Amino acid sequence: MEHVDKHAVKAFLLSLQDQICQSLESQDKSAAFEQDEWQREQGGGGRSRVLRQGSVFEQAGVNFSHVFGTKMPASATAHRPELAGRSFEAMGVSLVIHPNNPYIPTSHANVRFFIAEKEGEAPVWWFGGGFDLTPFYPFEEDCQHWHNTAKYLCAPFGDDIYEQHKVWCDKYFFLPHRNETRGVGGLFFDDLNEWGFEKSFAYTQAVGNGFIDGYLPIVQRRQDTPYGEREREFQLYRRGRYVEFNLVYDRGTLFGLQSGGRTESILMSMPPLARWEYCYEPKAGSAEADLYENYLQPREW
Amino acid sequence: MEHVDKHAVKAFLLSLQDQICQSLESQDKSAAFEQDEWQREQGGGGRSRVLRQGSVFEQAGVNFSHVFGTKMPASATAHRPELAGRSFEAMGVSLVIHPNNPYIPTSHANVRFFIAEKEGEAPVWWFGGGFDLTPFYPFEEDCQHWHNTAKYLCAPFGDDIYEQHKVWCDKYFFLPHRNETRGVGGLFFDDLNEWGFEKSFAYTQAVGNGFIDGYLPIVQRRQDTPYGEREREFQLYRRGRYVEFNLVYDRGTLFGLQSGGRTESILMSMPPLARWEYCYEPKAGSAEADLYENYLQPREW
């Protein structure tokens, strides 16, 4: 029987959270992460970290959680009867970064592992995750760097992995009521177990580790770009879309809220400030129109 | 056969929108409603009105819509097979008001009518609606006035109507993930047809007309209350809850977004500006704590 090393996954996730926080802190310099350790009544808990009012990051939330129970909730086994009667563990790192400078994109990453076990039987498990980028004032070279990072890390796992998970990301981070993608996408995958544990875990590690490689160079390139009220207002307006996506469509957010997850950790993805404006439309030919016209539908990078 | 006068309902709704807009304009003085008339491809349309950056109201959206079709969508008839194969009309007025001054509560009202018809058969129809109040810095007398208005208008329709629809409102405008009501409630009803058309319509008119009676005196009483950054910040923070409720739970919003409604009209309920703050808690004994401790669970008025 294949060895499914959940302890190695947990160790990776904890270390990933550490590394990402350290990278962001050393980039921001003026602010540090605060940490809250929390327990879940039904089993497990987490380590939530937030950096606020930094010089670069208005807010960065980087959460680790590991929840478990002796019995799967009925709602979770209705469509997966093979899980009924099993104990389960779900663990992951999830992060959302809201920078100050509107020339730096918002970014999100998540890696997660689920396992349901029963004595004498093979465990049922899968990995999921990805990362995606949400620019306000996009630069082609930034998006290309982001997607090249994704391509590069996917390559060892198969010729079509980038393409598959890139398309999945475009489909997942889409707002039908706006007919817009959330941003320029990246990678998204779920239910990954067909590769076996070792390769699936290696890929999940590559995705988790790839986030900083993809994001930090963009932050460094844009953090000193001068901006004014116009750019700030547009950033706040577009953050409204982020709120709409997360609260209306994001499965992780909705499942978390509905299943009694820790609300403050789940909603750490919300922007510190967001704006709505009835019937706003960017002026033709403006930098804002460039976002709408060239970056909010799936495209090749 | 009972006469179901849908034209009278429509005339009432259009006139209600006019009256509410006029009342709000004459209260604000410095700003006027702009109007957008829109058409729905599949049938019908609406008249959206928004007042922005007023001296009293940061934003007030007051929408009328009347949509119709020759055939009910399958999703809508799955649980109501008696509607299959019927033409339908849905009409209503819906409003959300976001005042500048944090001492004025946010308010919402809605009245709606649905009818599904088939030649030679009695129409299937119902009314729904209500109004609810969301204070930031609540005053007992304001909440009592609001609920007294509700009690007074309900009284002619039955001894227990206020109590029933008040409880329904408390249950509907509740955020489970926060364990908080959205505010101090008011009235909520749906599927009302058991009284017959005439009485149901009369009640719906009373609710629609009652909104201004309930709200304007509160606006007048609080609009000149001095406030500073602290109150503004708390208002923006609590507006985040309004966003959470509307996007995660509100059936009208979600149905509208999912059924291809006019996004800009539906999301006119979003606040112009909202704020989230990880793990915010009001200081013990503060005015903010008073809201949390005394107004965010159902109570008698």
mmCIF file of N, CA, C and O in Angstrom, chain B residues 145-182:
data_model
loop_
_atom_site.group_PDB
_atom_site.id
_atom_site.type_symbol
_atom_site.label_atom_id
_atom_site.label_comp_id
_atom_site.label_asym_id
_atom_site.label_seq_id
_atom_site.Cartn_x
_atom_site.Cartn_y
_atom_site.Cartn_z
ATOM 1 N N HIS B 145 -39.622 53.851 17.738
ATOM 2 C CA HIS B 145 -40.441 54.536 16.730
ATOM 3 C C HIS B 145 -40.589 53.664 15.477
ATOM 4 O O HIS B 145 -41.677 53.538 14.903
ATOM 5 N N TRP B 146 -39.488 53.078 15.057
ATOM 6 C CA TRP B 146 -39.485 52.212 13.864
ATOM 7 C C TRP B 146 -40.458 51.045 14.049
ATOM 8 O O TRP B 146 -41.309 50.772 13.195
ATOM 9 N N HIS B 147 -40.347 50.389 15.172
ATOM 10 C CA HIS B 147 -41.212 49.229 15.412
ATOM 11 C C HIS B 147 -42.650 49.651 15.712
ATOM 12 O O HIS B 147 -43.588 48.922 15.369
ATOM 13 N N ASN B 148 -42.822 50.814 16.321
ATOM 14 C CA ASN B 148 -44.194 51.290 16.540
ATOM 15 C C ASN B 148 -44.884 51.585 15.210
ATOM 16 O O ASN B 148 -46.075 51.318 15.047
ATOM 17 N N THR B 149 -44.119 52.129 14.272
ATOM 18 C CA THR B 149 -44.677 52.360 12.935
ATOM 19 C C THR B 149 -45.137 51.032 12.342
ATOM 20 O O THR B 149 -46.219 50.927 11.749
ATOM 21 N N ALA B 150 -44.305 50.015 12.514
ATOM 22 C CA ALA B 150 -44.644 48.689 11.995
ATOM 23 C C ALA B 150 -45.888 48.134 12.693
ATOM 24 O O ALA B 150 -46.817 47.634 12.048
ATOM 25 N N LYS B 151 -45.909 48.246 14.009
ATOM 26 C CA LYS B 151 -47.067 47.749 14.775
ATOM 27 C C LYS B 151 -48.350 48.429 14.325
ATOM 28 O O LYS B 151 -49.379 47.791 14.120
ATOM 29 N N TYR B 152 -48.274 49.737 14.196
ATOM 30 C CA TYR B 152 -49.441 50.542 13.861
ATOM 31 C C TYR B 152 -49.999 50.158 12.493
ATOM 32 O O TYR B 152 -51.201 50.012 12.318
ATOM 33 N N LEU B 153 -49.109 49.972 11.526
ATOM 34 C CA LEU B 153 -49.606 49.661 10.183
ATOM 35 C C LEU B 153 -50.100 48.221 10.088
ATOM 36 O O LEU B 153 -50.964 47.898 9.256
ATOM 37 N N CYS B 154 -49.567 47.351 10.933
ATOM 38 C CA CYS B 154 -49.988 45.942 10.910
ATOM 39 C C CYS B 154 -51.348 45.739 11.588
ATOM 40 O O CYS B 154 -52.091 44.810 11.236
ATOM 41 N N ALA B 155 -51.643 46.581 12.563
ATOM 42 C CA ALA B 155 -52.804 46.354 13.436
ATOM 43 C C ALA B 155 -54.109 46.079 12.681
ATOM 44 O O ALA B 155 -54.831 45.130 13.026
ATOM 45 N N PRO B 156 -54.435 46.857 11.642
ATOM 46 C CA PRO B 156 -55.718 46.603 10.964
ATOM 47 C C PRO B 156 -55.789 45.228 10.296
ATOM 48 O O PRO B 156 -56.876 44.804 9.896
ATOM 49 N N PHE B 157 -54.663 44.558 10.163
ATOM 50 C CA PHE B 157 -54.652 43.304 9.400
ATOM 51 C C PHE B 157 -54.680 42.061 10.289
ATOM 52 O O PHE B 157 -54.696 40.940 9.794
ATOM 53 N N GLY B 158 -54.666 42.271 11.574
ATOM 54 C CA GLY B 158 -54.739 41.118 12.474
ATOM 55 C C GLY B 158 -53.885 41.351 13.701
ATOM 56 O O GLY B 158 -52.851 42.016 13.636
ATOM 57 N N ASP B 159 -54.312 40.771 14.809
ATOM 58 C CA ASP B 159 -53.643 41.033 16.085
ATOM 59 C C ASP B 159 -52.206 40.540 16.127
ATOM 60 O O ASP B 159 -51.381 41.094 16.849
ATOM 61 N N ASP B 160 -51.934 39.468 15.397
ATOM 62 C CA ASP B 160 -50.601 38.870 15.528
ATOM 63 C C ASP B 160 -49.704 39.128 14.319
ATOM 64 O O ASP B 160 -48.619 38.555 14.214
ATOM 65 N N ILE B 161 -50.141 39.987 13.412
ATOM 66 C CA ILE B 161 -49.357 40.183 12.180
ATOM 67 C C ILE B 161 -48.005 40.820 12.475
ATOM 68 O O ILE B 161 -46.961 40.368 11.991
ATOM 69 N N TYR B 162 -48.023 41.876 13.283
ATOM 70 C CA TYR B 162 -46.739 42.505 13.625
ATOM 71 C C TYR B 162 -45.792 41.470 14.221
ATOM 72 O O TYR B 162 -44.643 41.346 13.794
ATOM 73 N N GLU B 163 -46.274 40.732 15.201
ATOM 74 C CA GLU B 163 -45.417 39.764 15.881
ATOM 75 C C GLU B 163 -44.862 38.729 14.887
ATOM 76 O O GLU B 163 -43.665 38.431 14.879
ATOM 77 N N GLN B 164 -45.751 38.213 14.038
ATOM 78 C CA GLN B 164 -45.315 37.201 13.064
ATOM 79 C C GLN B 164 -44.259 37.742 12.104
ATOM 80 O O GLN B 164 -43.230 37.112 11.857
ATOM 81 N N HIS B 165 -44.549 38.913 11.559
ATOM 82 C CA HIS B 165 -43.645 39.435 10.529
ATOM 83 C C HIS B 165 -42.394 40.062 11.132
ATOM 84 O O HIS B 165 -41.362 40.165 10.465
ATOM 85 N N LYS B 166 -42.482 40.464 12.371
ATOM 86 C CA LYS B 166 -41.304 40.956 13.096
ATOM 87 C C LYS B 166 -40.341 39.788 13.364
ATOM 88 O O LYS B 166 -39.128 39.893 13.160
ATOM 89 N N VAL B 167 -40.898 38.663 13.776
ATOM 90 C CA VAL B 167 -40.064 37.487 14.049
ATOM 91 C C VAL B 167 -39.438 36.963 12.746
ATOM 92 O O VAL B 167 -38.260 36.595 12.699
ATOM 93 N N TRP B 168 -40.240 36.981 11.693
ATOM 94 C CA TRP B 168 -39.747 36.540 10.380
ATOM 95 C C TRP B 168 -38.566 37.418 9.942
ATOM 96 O O TRP B 168 -37.556 36.945 9.417
ATOM 97 N N CYS B 169 -38.699 38.709 10.200
ATOM 98 C CA CYS B 169 -37.645 39.668 9.850
ATOM 99 C C CYS B 169 -36.368 39.382 10.640
ATOM 100 O O CYS B 169 -35.269 39.353 10.079
ATOM 101 N N ASP B 170 -36.518 39.156 11.937
ATOM 102 C CA ASP B 170 -35.345 38.834 12.763
ATOM 103 C C ASP B 170 -34.645 37.585 12.248
ATOM 104 O O ASP B 170 -33.418 37.498 12.252
ATOM 105 N N LYS B 171 -35.455 36.609 11.827
ATOM 106 C CA LYS B 171 -34.856 35.353 11.346
ATOM 107 C C LYS B 171 -34.193 35.530 9.989
ATOM 108 O O LYS B 171 -33.157 34.937 9.711
ATOM 109 N N TYR B 172 -34.838 36.321 9.144
ATOM 110 C CA TYR B 172 -34.302 36.480 7.789
ATOM 111 C C TYR B 172 -32.998 37.277 7.796
ATOM 112 O O TYR B 172 -32.009 36.880 7.173
ATOM 113 N N PHE B 173 -32.995 38.407 8.492
ATOM 114 C CA PHE B 173 -31.812 39.279 8.473
ATOM 115 C C PHE B 173 -30.865 38.897 9.601
ATOM 116 O O PHE B 173 -30.619 39.667 10.527
ATOM 117 N N PHE B 174 -30.346 37.705 9.492
ATOM 118 C CA PHE B 174 -29.456 37.163 10.513
ATOM 119 C C PHE B 174 -28.202 36.621 9.837
ATOM 120 O O PHE B 174 -28.287 35.979 8.795
ATOM 121 N N LEU B 175 -27.041 36.912 10.421
ATOM 122 C CA LEU B 175 -25.770 36.420 9.882
ATOM 123 C C LEU B 175 -25.255 35.306 10.788
ATOM 124 O O LEU B 175 -24.633 35.586 11.825
ATOM 125 N N PRO B 176 -25.478 34.050 10.405
ATOM 126 C CA PRO B 176 -25.041 32.948 11.274
ATOM 127 C C PRO B 176 -23.540 32.984 11.561
ATOM 128 O O PRO B 176 -23.127 32.686 12.679
ATOM 129 N N HIS B 177 -22.733 33.354 10.571
ATOM 130 C CA HIS B 177 -21.283 33.309 10.785
ATOM 131 C C HIS B 177 -20.813 34.409 11.733
ATOM 132 O O HIS B 177 -19.657 34.403 12.168
ATOM 133 N N ARG B 178 -21.685 35.373 12.027
ATOM 134 C CA ARG B 178 -21.368 36.408 13.013
ATOM 135 C C ARG B 178 -22.208 36.249 14.275
ATOM 136 O O ARG B 178 -21.980 36.967 15.253
ATOM 137 N N ASN B 179 -23.186 35.381 14.205
ATOM 138 C CA ASN B 179 -24.183 35.277 15.272
ATOM 139 C C ASN B 179 -24.749 36.647 15.636
ATOM 140 O O ASN B 179 -24.820 37.041 16.803
ATOM 141 N N GLU B 180 -25.137 37.379 14.608
ATOM 142 C CA GLU B 180 -25.681 38.726 14.779
ATOM 143 C C GLU B 180 -26.869 38.908 13.843
ATOM 144 O O GLU B 180 -26.836 38.428 12.706
ATOM 145 N N THR B 181 -27.885 39.640 14.295
ATOM 146 C CA THR B 181 -28.870 40.140 13.349
ATOM 147 C C THR B 181 -28.200 41.242 12.530
ATOM 148 O O THR B 181 -27.183 41.808 12.933
ATOM 149 N N ARG B 182 -28.780 41.533 11.351
ATOM 150 C CA ARG B 182 -28.204 42.623 10.559
ATOM 151 C C ARG B 182 -28.416 43.954 11.259
ATOM 152 O O ARG B 182 -27.619 44.877 11.103
#
